[in-house]
JSON list of C-alpha atoms in Angstrom, two decimals:
[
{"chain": "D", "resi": 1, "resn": "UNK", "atom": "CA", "xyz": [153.01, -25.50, 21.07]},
{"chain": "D", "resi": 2, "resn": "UNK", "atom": "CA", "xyz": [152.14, -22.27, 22.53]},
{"chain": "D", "resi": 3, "resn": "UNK", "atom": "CA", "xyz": [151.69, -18.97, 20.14]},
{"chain": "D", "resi": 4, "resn": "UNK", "atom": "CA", "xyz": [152.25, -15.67, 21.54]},
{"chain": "D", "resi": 5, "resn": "UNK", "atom": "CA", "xyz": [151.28, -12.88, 19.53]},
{"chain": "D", "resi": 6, "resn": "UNK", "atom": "CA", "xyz": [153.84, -9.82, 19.98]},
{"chain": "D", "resi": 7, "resn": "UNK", "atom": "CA", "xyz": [152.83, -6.18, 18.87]},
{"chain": "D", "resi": 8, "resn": "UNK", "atom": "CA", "xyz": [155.36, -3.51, 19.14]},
{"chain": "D", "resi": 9, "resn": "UNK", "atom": "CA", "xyz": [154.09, 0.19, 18.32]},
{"chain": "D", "resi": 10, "resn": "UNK", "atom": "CA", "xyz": [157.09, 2.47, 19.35]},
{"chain": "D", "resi": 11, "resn": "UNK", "atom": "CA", "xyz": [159.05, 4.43, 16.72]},
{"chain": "D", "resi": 12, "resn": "UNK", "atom": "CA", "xyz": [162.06, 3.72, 18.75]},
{"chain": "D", "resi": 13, "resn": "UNK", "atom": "CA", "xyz": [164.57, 1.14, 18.22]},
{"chain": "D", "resi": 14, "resn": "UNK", "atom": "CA", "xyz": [164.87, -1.25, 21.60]},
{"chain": "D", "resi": 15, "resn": "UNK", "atom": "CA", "xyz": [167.90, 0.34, 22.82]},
{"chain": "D", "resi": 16, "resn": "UNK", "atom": "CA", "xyz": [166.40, 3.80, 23.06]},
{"chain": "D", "resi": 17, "resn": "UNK", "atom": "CA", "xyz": [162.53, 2.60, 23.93]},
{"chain": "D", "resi": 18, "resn": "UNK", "atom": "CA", "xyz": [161.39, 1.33, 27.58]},
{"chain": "D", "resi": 19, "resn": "UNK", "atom": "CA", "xyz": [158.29, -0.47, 25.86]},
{"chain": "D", "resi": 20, "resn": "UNK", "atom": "CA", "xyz": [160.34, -2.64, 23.65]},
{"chain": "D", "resi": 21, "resn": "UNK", "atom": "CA", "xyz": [162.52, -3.33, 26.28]},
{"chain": "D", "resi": 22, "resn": "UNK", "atom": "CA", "xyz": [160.22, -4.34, 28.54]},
{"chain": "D", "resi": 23, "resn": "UNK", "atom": "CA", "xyz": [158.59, -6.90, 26.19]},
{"chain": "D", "resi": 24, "resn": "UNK", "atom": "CA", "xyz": [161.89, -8.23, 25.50]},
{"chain": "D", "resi": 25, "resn": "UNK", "atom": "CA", "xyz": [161.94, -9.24, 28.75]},
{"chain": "D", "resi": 26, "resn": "UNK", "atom": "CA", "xyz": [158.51, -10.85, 28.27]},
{"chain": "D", "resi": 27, "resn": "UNK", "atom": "CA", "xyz": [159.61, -12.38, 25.00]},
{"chain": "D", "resi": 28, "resn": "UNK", "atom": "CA", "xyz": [162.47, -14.06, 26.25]},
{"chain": "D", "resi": 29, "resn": "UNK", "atom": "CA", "xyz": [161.50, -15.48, 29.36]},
{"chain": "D", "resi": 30, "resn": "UNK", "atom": "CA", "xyz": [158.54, -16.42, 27.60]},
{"chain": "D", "resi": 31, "resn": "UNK", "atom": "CA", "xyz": [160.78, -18.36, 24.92]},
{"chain": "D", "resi": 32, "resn": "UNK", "atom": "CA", "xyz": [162.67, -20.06, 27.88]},
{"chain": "D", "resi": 33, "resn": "UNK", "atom": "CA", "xyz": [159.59, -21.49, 28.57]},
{"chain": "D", "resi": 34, "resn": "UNK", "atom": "CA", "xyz": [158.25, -22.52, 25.32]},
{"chain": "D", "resi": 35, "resn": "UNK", "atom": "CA", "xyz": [161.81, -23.19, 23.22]},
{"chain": "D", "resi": 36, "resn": "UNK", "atom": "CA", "xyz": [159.75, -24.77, 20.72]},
{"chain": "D", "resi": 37, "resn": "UNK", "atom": "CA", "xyz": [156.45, -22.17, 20.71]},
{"chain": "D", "resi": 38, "resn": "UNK", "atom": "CA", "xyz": [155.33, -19.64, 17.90]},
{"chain": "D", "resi": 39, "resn": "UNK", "atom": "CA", "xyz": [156.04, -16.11, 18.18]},
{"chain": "D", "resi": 40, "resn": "UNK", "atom": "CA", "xyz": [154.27, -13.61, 15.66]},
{"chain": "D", "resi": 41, "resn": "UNK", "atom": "CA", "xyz": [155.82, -10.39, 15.56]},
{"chain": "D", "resi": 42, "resn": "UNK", "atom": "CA", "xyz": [154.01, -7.48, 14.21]},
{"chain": "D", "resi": 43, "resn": "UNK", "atom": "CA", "xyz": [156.33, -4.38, 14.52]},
{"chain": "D", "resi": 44, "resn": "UNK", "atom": "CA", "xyz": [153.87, -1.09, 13.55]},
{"chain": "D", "resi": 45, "resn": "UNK", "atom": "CA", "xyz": [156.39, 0.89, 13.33]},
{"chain": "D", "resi": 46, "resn": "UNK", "atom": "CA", "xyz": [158.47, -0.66, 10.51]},
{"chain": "D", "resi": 47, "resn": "UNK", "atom": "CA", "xyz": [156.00, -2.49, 8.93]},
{"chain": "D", "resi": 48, "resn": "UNK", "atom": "CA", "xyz": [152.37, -0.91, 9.94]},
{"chain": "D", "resi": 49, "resn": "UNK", "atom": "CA", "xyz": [148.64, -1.97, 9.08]},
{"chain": "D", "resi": 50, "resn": "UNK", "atom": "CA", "xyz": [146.14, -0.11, 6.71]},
{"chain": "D", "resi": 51, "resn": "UNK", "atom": "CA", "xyz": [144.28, 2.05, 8.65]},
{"chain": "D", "resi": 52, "resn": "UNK", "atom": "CA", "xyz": [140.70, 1.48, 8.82]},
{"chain": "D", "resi": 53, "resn": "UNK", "atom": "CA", "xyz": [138.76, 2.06, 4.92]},
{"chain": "D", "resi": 54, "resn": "UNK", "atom": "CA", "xyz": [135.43, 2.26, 3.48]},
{"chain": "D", "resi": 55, "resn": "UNK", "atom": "CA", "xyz": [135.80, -0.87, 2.13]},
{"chain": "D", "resi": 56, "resn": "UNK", "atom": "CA", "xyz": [137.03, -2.94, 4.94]},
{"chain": "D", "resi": 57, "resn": "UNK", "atom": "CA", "xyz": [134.58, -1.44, 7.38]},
{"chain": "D", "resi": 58, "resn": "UNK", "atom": "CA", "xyz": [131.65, -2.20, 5.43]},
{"chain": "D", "resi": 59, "resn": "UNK", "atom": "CA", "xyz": [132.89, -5.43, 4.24]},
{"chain": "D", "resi": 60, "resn": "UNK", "atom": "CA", "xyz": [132.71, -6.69, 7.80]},
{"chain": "D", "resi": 61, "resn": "UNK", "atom": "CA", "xyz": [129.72, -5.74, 8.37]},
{"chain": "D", "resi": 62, "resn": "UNK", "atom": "CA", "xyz": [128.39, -7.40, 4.86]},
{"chain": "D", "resi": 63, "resn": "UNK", "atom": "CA", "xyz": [127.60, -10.85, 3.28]},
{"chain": "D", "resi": 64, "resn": "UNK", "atom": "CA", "xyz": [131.24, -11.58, 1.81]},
{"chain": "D", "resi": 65, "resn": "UNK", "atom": "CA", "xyz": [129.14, -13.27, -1.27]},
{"chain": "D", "resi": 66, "resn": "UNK", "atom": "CA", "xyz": [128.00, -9.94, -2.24]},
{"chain": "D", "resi": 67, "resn": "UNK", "atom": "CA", "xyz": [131.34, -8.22, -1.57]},
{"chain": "D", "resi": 68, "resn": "UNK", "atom": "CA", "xyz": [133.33, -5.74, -4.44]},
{"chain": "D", "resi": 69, "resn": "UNK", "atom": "CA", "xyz": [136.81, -6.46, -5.11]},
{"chain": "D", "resi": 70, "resn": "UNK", "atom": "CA", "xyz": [137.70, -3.68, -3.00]},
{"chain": "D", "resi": 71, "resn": "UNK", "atom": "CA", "xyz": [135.83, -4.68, -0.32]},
{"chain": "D", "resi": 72, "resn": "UNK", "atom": "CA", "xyz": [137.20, -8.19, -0.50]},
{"chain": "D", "resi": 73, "resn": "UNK", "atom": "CA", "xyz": [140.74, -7.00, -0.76]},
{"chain": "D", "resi": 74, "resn": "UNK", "atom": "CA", "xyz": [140.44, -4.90, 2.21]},
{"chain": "D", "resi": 75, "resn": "UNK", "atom": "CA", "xyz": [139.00, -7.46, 4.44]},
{"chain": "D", "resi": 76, "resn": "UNK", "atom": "CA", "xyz": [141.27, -10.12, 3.35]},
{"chain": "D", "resi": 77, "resn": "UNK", "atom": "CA", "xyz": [143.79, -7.99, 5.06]},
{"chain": "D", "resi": 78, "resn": "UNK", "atom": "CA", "xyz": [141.72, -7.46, 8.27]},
{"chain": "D", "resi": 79, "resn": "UNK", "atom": "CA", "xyz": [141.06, -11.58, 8.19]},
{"chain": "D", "resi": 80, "resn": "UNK", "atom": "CA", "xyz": [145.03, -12.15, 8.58]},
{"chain": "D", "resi": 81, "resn": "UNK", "atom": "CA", "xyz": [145.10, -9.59, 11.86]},
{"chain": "D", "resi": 82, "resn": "UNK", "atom": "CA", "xyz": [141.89, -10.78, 13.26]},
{"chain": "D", "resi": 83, "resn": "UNK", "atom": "CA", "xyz": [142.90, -14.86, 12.53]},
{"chain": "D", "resi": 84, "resn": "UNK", "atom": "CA", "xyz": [146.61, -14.06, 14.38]},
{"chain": "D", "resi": 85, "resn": "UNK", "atom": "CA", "xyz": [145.00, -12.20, 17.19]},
{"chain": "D", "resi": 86, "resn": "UNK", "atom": "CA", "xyz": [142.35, -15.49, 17.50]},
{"chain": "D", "resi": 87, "resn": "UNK", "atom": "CA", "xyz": [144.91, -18.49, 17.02]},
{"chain": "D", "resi": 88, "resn": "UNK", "atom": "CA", "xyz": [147.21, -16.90, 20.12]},
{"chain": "D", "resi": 89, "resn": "UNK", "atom": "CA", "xyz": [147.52, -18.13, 23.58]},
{"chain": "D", "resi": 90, "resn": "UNK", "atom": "CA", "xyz": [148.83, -14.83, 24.73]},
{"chain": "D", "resi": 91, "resn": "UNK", "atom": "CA", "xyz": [149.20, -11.79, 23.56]},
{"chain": "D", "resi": 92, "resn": "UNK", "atom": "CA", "xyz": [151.84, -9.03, 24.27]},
{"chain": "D", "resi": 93, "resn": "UNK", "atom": "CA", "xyz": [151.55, -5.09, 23.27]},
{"chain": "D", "resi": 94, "resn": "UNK", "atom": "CA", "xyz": [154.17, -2.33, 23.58]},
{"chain": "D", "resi": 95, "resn": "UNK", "atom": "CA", "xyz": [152.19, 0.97, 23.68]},
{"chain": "D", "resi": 96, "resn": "UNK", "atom": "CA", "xyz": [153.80, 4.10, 24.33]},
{"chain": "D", "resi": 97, "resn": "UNK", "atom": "CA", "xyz": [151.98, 6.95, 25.62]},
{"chain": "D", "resi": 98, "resn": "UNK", "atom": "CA", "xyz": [152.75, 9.32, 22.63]},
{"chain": "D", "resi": 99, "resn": "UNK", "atom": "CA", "xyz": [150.77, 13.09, 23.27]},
{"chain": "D", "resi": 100, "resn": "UNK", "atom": "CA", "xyz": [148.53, 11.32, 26.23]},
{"chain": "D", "resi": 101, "resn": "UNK", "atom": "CA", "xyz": [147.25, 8.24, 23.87]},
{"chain": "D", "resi": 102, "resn": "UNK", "atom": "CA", "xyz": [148.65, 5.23, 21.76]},
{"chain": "D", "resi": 103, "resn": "UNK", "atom": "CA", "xyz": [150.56, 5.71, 18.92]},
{"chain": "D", "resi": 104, "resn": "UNK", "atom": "CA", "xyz": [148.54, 6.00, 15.62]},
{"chain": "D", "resi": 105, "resn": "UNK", "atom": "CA", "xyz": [149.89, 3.15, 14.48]},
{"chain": "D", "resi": 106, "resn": "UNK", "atom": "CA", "xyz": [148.50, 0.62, 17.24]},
{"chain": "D", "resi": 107, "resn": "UNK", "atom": "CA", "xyz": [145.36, 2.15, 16.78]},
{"chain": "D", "resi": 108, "resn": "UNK", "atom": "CA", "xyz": [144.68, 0.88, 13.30]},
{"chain": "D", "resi": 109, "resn": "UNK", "atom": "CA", "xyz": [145.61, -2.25, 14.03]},
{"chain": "D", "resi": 110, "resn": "UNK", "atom": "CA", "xyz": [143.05, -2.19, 16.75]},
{"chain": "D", "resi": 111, "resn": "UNK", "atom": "CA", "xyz": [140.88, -0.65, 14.48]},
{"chain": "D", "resi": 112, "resn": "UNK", "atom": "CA", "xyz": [141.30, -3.63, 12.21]},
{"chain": "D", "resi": 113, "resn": "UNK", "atom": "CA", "xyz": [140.98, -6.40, 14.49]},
{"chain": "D", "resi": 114, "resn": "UNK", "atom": "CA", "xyz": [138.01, -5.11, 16.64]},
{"chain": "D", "resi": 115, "resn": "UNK", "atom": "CA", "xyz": [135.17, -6.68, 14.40]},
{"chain": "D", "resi": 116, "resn": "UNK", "atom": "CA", "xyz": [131.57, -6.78, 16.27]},
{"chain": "D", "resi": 117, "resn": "UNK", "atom": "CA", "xyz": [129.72, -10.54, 15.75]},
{"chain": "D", "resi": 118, "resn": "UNK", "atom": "CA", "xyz": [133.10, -11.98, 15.47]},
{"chain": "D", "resi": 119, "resn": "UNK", "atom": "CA", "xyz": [136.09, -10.58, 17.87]},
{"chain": "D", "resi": 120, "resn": "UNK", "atom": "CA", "xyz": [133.74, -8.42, 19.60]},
{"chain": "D", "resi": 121, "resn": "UNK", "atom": "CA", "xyz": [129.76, -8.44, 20.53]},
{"chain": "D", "resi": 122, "resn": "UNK", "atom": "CA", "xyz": [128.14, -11.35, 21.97]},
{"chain": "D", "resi": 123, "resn": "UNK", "atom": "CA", "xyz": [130.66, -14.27, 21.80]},
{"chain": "D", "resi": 124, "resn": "UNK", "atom": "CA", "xyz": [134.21, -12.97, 21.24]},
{"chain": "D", "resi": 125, "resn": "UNK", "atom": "CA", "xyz": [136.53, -15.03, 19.56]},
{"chain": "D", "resi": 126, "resn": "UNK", "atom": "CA", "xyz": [139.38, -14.00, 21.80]},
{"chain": "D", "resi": 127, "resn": "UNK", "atom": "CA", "xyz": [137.68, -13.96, 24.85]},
{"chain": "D", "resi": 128, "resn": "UNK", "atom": "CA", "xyz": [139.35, -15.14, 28.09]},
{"chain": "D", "resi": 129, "resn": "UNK", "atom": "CA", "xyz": [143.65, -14.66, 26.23]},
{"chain": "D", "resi": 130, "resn": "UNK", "atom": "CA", "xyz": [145.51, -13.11, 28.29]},
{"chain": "D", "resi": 131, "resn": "UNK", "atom": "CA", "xyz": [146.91, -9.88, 26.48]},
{"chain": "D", "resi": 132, "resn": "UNK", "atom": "CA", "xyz": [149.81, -7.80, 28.64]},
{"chain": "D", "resi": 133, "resn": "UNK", "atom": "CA", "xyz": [150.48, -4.14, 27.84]},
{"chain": "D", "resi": 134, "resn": "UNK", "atom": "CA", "xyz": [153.54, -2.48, 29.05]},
{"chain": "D", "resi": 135, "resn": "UNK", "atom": "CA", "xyz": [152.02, 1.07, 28.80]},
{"chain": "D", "resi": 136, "resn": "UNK", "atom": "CA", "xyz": [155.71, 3.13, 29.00]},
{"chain": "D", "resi": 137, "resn": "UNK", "atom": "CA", "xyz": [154.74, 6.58, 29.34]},
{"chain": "D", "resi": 138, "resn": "UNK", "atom": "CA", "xyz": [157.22, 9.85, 29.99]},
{"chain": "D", "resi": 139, "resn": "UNK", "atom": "CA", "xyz": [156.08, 11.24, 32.95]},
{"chain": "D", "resi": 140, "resn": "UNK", "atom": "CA", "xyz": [153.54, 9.95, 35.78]},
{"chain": "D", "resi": 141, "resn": "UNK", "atom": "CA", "xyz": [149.98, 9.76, 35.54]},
{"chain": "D", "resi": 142, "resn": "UNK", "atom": "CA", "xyz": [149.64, 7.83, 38.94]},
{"chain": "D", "resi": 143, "resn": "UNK", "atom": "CA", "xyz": [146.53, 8.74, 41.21]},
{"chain": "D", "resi": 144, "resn": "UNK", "atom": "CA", "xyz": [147.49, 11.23, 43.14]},
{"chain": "D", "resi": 145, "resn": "UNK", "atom": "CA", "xyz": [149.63, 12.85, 40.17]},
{"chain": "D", "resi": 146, "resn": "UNK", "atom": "CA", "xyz": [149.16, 16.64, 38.69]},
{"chain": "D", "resi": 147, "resn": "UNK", "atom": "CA", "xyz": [148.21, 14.70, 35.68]},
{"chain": "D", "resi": 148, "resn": "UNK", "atom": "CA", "xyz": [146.04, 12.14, 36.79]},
{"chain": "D", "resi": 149, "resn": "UNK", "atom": "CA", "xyz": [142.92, 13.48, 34.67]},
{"chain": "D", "resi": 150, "resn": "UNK", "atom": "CA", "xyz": [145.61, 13.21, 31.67]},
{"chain": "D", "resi": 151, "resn": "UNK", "atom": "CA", "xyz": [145.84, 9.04, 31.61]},
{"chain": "D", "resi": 152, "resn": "UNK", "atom": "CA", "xyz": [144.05, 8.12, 28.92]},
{"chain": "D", "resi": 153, "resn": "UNK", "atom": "CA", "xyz": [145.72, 4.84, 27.83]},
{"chain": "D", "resi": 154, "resn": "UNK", "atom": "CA", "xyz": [145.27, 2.32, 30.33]},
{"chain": "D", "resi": 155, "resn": "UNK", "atom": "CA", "xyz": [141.51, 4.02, 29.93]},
{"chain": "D", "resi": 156, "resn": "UNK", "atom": "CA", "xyz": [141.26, 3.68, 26.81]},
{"chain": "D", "resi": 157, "resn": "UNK", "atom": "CA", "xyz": [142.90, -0.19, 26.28]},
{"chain": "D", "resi": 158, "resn": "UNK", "atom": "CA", "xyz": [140.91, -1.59, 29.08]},
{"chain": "D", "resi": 159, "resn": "UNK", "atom": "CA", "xyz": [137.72, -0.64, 27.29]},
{"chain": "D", "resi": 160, "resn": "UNK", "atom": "CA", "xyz": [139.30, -2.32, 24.20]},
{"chain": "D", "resi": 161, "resn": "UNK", "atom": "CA", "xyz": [140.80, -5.30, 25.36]},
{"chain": "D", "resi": 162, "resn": "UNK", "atom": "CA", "xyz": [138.64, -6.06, 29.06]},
{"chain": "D", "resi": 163, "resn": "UNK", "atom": "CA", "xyz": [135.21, -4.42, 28.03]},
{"chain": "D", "resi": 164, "resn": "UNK", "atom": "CA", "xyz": [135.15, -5.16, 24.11]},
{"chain": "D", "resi": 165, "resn": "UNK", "atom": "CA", "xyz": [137.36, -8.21, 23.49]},
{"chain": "D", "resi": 166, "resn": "UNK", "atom": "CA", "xyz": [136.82, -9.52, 26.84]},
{"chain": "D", "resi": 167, "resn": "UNK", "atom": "CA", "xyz": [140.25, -10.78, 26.99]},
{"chain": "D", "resi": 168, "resn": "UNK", "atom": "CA", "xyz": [142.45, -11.14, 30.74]},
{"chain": "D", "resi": 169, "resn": "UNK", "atom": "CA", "xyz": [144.32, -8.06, 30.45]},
{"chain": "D", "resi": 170, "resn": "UNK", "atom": "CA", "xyz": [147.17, -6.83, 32.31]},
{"chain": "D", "resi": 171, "resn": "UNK", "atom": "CA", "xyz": [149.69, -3.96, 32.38]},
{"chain": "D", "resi": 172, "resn": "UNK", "atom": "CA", "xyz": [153.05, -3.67, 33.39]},
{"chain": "D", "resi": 173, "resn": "UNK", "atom": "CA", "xyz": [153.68, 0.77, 33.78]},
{"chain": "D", "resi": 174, "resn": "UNK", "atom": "CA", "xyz": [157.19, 2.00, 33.18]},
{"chain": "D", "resi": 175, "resn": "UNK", "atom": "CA", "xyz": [157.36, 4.98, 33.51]},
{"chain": "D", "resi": 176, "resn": "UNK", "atom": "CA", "xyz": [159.23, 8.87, 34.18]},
{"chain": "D", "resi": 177, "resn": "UNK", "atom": "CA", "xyz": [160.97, 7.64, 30.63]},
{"chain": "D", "resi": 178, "resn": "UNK", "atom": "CA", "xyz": [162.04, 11.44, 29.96]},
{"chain": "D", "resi": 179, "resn": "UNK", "atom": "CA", "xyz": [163.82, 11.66, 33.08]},
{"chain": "D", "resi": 180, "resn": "UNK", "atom": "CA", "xyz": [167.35, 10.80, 31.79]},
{"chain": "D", "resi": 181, "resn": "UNK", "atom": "CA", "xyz": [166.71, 13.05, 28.44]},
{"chain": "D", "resi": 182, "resn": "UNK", "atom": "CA", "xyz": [164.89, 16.28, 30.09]},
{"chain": "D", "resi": 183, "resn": "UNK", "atom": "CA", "xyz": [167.32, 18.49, 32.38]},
{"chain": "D", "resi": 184, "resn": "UNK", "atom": "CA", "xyz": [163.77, 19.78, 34.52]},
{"chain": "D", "resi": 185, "resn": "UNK", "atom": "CA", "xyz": [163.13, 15.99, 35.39]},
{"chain": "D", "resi": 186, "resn": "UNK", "atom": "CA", "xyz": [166.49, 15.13, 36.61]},
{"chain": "D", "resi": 187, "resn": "UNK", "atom": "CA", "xyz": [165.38, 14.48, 40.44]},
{"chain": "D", "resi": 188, "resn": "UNK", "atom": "CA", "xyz": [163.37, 12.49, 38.67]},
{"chain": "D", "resi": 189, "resn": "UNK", "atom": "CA", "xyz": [165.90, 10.13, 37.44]},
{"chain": "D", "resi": 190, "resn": "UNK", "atom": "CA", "xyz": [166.13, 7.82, 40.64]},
{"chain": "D", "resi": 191, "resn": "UNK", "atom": "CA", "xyz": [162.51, 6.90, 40.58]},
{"chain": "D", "resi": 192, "resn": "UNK", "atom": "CA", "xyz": [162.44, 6.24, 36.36]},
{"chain": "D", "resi": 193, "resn": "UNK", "atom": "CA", "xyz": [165.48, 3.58, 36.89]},
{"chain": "D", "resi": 194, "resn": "UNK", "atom": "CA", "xyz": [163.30, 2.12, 39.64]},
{"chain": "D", "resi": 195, "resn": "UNK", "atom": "CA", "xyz": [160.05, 1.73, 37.53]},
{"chain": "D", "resi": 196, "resn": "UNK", "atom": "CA", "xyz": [161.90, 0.24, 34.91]},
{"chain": "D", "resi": 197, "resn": "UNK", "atom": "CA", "xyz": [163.54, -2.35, 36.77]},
{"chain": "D", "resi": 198, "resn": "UNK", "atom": "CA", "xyz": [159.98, -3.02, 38.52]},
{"chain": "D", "resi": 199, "resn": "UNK", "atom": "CA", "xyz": [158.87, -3.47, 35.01]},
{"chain": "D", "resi": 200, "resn": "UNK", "atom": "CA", "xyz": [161.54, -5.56, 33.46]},
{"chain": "D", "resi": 201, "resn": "UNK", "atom": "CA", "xyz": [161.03, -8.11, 36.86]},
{"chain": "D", "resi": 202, "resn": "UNK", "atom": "CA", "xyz": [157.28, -7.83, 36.32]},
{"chain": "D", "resi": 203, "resn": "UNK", "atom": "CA", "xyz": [157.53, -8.76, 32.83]},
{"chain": "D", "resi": 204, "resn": "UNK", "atom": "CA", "xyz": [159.69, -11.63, 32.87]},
{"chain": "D", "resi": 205, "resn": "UNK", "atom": "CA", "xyz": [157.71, -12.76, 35.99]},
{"chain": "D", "resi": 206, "resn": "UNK", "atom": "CA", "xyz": [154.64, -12.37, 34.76]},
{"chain": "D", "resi": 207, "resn": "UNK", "atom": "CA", "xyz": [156.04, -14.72, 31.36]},
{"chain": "D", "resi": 208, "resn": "UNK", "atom": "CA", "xyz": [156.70, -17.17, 33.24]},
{"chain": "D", "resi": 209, "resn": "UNK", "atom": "CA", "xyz": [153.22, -17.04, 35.10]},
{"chain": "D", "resi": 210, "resn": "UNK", "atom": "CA", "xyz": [151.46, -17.31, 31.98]},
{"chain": "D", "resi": 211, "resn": "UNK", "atom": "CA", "xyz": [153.50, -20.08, 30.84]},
{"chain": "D", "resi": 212, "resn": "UNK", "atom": "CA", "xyz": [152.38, -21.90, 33.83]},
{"chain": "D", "resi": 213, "resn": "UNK", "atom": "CA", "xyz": [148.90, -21.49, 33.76]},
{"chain": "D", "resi": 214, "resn": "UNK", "atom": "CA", "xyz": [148.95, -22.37, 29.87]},
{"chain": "D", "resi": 215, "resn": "UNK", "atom": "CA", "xyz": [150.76, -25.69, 30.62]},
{"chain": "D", "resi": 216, "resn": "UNK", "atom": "CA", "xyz": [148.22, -26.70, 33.93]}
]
């Protein structure tokens, strides 16, 4: 049975967020193809991860034989993130562009499960899952944009999840997501409803692709 590993990061409930949206279209044409499958869901927002201590850093980069009861705690926590992360066959992210980057929240958990010698470094234990991020943003950071210079997400991922974790990444971009809320981006409003329904097809296609290639 396949496992897909589901982190949502948005402080918005589905019906008012484009990235949780958009993986729900992932999610459930992923579960039409694996009725029986696993599906871990971690949502940040409602339930988020201890950022990044003392004591767990240093406890991954120490002997766990010679560890303090702090240090164990803490990296007993990191263990369960970094062990979902590693048992997945696919891996799905909701990331928001929130002030030009991810949400705080999605960056401890990366924080957390980005572990050199074991998920990262020589021989990554994740290396080769495909992980999809639907990177929802307000406005438009396209080449070409006024605020091209300002996309720092997809940067910033694809060094984490391509470069570091050397995992198949993909993205799926709605975006112009403050178009139907901000009076000055109203023109605008045409061209958000057509990125999102690009991104809702994408997603559920791109489900189903996976799904495929994990079953060949």
């Amino acid at each position: 049975m396949a496992t897909l590993l589901h982190i949502d990061s948005s402080v918005f409930p589905t019906s008012a967020s484009s990235s949780r949206a958009v993986a729900e279209a992932f999610r459930s044409a992923w579960a039409e193809q694996h009725p029986d499958g696993t599906v871990i869901h971690r949502d940040l927002s409602a339930a988020p991860v201890p950022h990044l201590t003392a004591d767990a850093h240093t406890a991954g980069l120490s002997d766990p034989s010679g560890h303090t009861p702090g240090q164990a705690a803490a990296f007993a926590e990191r263990l369960t993130l970094i062990e979902e992360l590693e048992r997945a066959d696919a891996v799905l992210i909701g990331a928001p562009m929130y002030n030009f980057a991810i949400p705080s929240t999605l960056k401890a958990w990366l924080d957390n499960v980005i572990l050199f010698g074991r998920t990262a470094g020589e021989t990554p234990t994740a290396k080769g899952t495909p992980v999809t991020v639907i990177a929802s943003r307000g406005g438009s950071y396209e080449p070409g944009t006024p605020r091209e210079s300002y996309e720092y997400v997809r940067t910033y991922l694809t060094t984490v999840f391509a470069d570091t974790l050397a995992m198949d990444l993909d993205f799926i971009v709605p975006e112009l997501t403050m178009a139907p809320h901000n009076p000055a981006m109203s023109e605008l409003v045409p061209l958000y409803e057509a990125s999102r329904e690009r991104a809702l097809t994408a997603a559920a296609a791109k489900a189903k692709e996976l799904a495929d290639r994990l079953a060949a």
